Amino acid sequence: GTVELFQYVDDPKRAPGDFENAGFLGIPNGYLKISDPESKAKKLSAEIANGRLAMMAIIGMFFQDGL
């Protein structure tokens, strides 16, 4: 709970899920950061695409199981 309250606080100026205190790939250490904005945008887009794929996969599993 403390991570959600103090570490990953939503900032309306930033994109959803783009937390200022999040380190490289969301690990909150602060040492490894992606400095190139184009590379960061590409990695964030890949993460969103993987999340969408995972959601479709779990829906497919539910459908196959008959839930």
PDB file of C-alpha atoms in Angstrom:
ATOM      1  CA  GLY A   1       0.000   0.000   0.000  1.00  0.00           C
ATOM      2  CA  THR A   2       2.818   2.431   0.699  1.00  0.00           C
ATOM      3  CA  VAL A   3       4.150   2.060  -2.829  1.00  0.00           C
ATOM      4  CA  GLU A   4       0.785   3.125  -4.261  1.00  0.00           C
ATOM      5  CA  LEU A   5       0.471   6.024  -1.816  1.00  0.00           C
ATOM      6  CA  PHE A   6       3.980   7.444  -1.994  1.00  0.00           C
ATOM      7  CA  GLN A   7       6.016   5.889  -4.844  1.00  0.00           C
ATOM      8  CA  TYR A   8       3.576   5.600  -7.769  1.00  0.00           C
ATOM      9  CA  VAL A   9       1.409   8.709  -7.519  1.00  0.00           C
ATOM     10  CA  ASP A  10      -0.638   9.700 -10.579  1.00  0.00           C
ATOM     11  CA  ASP A  11       0.433  12.977 -12.155  1.00  0.00           C
ATOM     12  CA  PRO A  12      -2.150  14.548 -14.495  1.00  0.00           C
ATOM     13  CA  LYS A  13       0.661  16.054 -16.620  1.00  0.00           C
ATOM     14  CA  ARG A  14       2.092  12.627 -17.482  1.00  0.00           C
ATOM     15  CA  ALA A  15       0.661   9.721 -19.484  1.00  0.00           C
ATOM     16  CA  PRO A  16      -1.292   7.071 -17.523  1.00  0.00           C
ATOM     17  CA  GLY A  17       1.132   4.557 -16.044  1.00  0.00           C
ATOM     18  CA  ASP A  18       4.152   6.827 -16.619  1.00  0.00           C
ATOM     19  CA  PHE A  19       5.225   7.462 -13.051  1.00  0.00           C
ATOM     20  CA  GLU A  20       8.019   9.919 -12.290  1.00  0.00           C
ATOM     21  CA  ASN A  21       9.587   7.801  -9.541  1.00  0.00           C
ATOM     22  CA  ALA A  22       9.502   4.531 -11.484  1.00  0.00           C
ATOM     23  CA  GLY A  23      12.900   3.341 -12.542  1.00  0.00           C
ATOM     24  CA  PHE A  24      13.858   1.154 -15.491  1.00  0.00           C
ATOM     25  CA  LEU A  25      10.905  -1.100 -16.435  1.00  0.00           C
ATOM     26  CA  GLY A  26       8.998  -0.040 -13.328  1.00  0.00           C
ATOM     27  CA  ILE A  27      11.600  -1.125 -10.772  1.00  0.00           C
ATOM     28  CA  PRO A  28      11.759   1.796  -8.331  1.00  0.00           C
ATOM     29  CA  ASN A  29      15.503   2.155  -7.836  1.00  0.00           C
ATOM     30  CA  GLY A  30      16.119   5.454  -9.584  1.00  0.00           C
ATOM     31  CA  TYR A  31      19.532   4.474 -10.989  1.00  0.00           C
ATOM     32  CA  LEU A  32      18.587   3.037 -14.365  1.00  0.00           C
ATOM     33  CA  LYS A  33      16.371   5.358 -16.366  1.00  0.00           C
ATOM     34  CA  ILE A  34      15.562   5.470 -20.060  1.00  0.00           C
ATOM     35  CA  SER A  35      16.966   8.797 -21.202  1.00  0.00           C
ATOM     36  CA  ASP A  36      15.974   8.618 -24.887  1.00  0.00           C
ATOM     37  CA  PRO A  37      12.304   9.707 -25.223  1.00  0.00           C
ATOM     38  CA  GLU A  38      11.851   7.767 -28.481  1.00  0.00           C
ATOM     39  CA  SER A  39      13.126   4.553 -26.888  1.00  0.00           C
ATOM     40  CA  LYS A  40      10.928   5.144 -23.835  1.00  0.00           C
ATOM     41  CA  ALA A  41       7.842   5.656 -26.007  1.00  0.00           C
ATOM     42  CA  LYS A  42       8.616   2.469 -27.951  1.00  0.00           C
ATOM     43  CA  LYS A  43       9.049   0.415 -24.762  1.00  0.00           C
ATOM     44  CA  LEU A  44       5.858   1.837 -23.231  1.00  0.00           C
ATOM     45  CA  SER A  45       3.939   0.974 -26.421  1.00  0.00           C
ATOM     46  CA  ALA A  46       5.343  -2.554 -26.329  1.00  0.00           C
ATOM     47  CA  GLU A  47       4.270  -2.893 -22.692  1.00  0.00           C
ATOM     48  CA  ILE A  48       0.726  -1.745 -23.524  1.00  0.00           C
ATOM     49  CA  ALA A  49       0.567  -4.183 -26.463  1.00  0.00           C
ATOM     50  CA  ASN A  50       1.741  -7.056 -24.255  1.00  0.00           C
ATOM     51  CA  GLY A  51      -0.874  -6.160 -21.636  1.00  0.00           C
ATOM     52  CA  ARG A  52      -3.617  -6.173 -24.250  1.00  0.00           C
ATOM     53  CA  LEU A  53      -2.420  -9.525 -25.566  1.00  0.00           C
ATOM     54  CA  ALA A  54      -2.461 -10.950 -22.043  1.00  0.00           C
ATOM     55  CA  MET A  55      -6.038  -9.715 -21.525  1.00  0.00           C
ATOM     56  CA  MET A  56      -7.161 -11.364 -24.760  1.00  0.00           C
ATOM     57  CA  ALA A  57      -5.402 -14.595 -23.773  1.00  0.00           C
ATOM     58  CA  ILE A  58      -7.154 -14.793 -20.415  1.00  0.00           C
ATOM     59  CA  ILE A  59     -10.519 -14.063 -22.048  1.00  0.00           C
ATOM     60  CA  GLY A  60      -9.807 -16.889 -24.493  1.00  0.00           C
ATOM     61  CA  MET A  61      -9.025 -19.210 -21.588  1.00  0.00           C
ATOM     62  CA  PHE A  62     -12.312 -18.266 -19.894  1.00  0.00           C
ATOM     63  CA  PHE A  63     -14.224 -18.858 -23.112  1.00  0.00           C
ATOM     64  CA  GLN A  64     -12.568 -22.240 -23.674  1.00  0.00           C
ATOM     65  CA  ASP A  65     -13.327 -23.273 -20.096  1.00  0.00           C
ATOM     66  CA  GLY A  66     -16.957 -22.289 -20.516  1.00  0.00           C
ATOM     67  CA  LEU A  67     -17.160 -19.654 -17.826  1.00  0.00           C
TER      68      LEU A  67
END
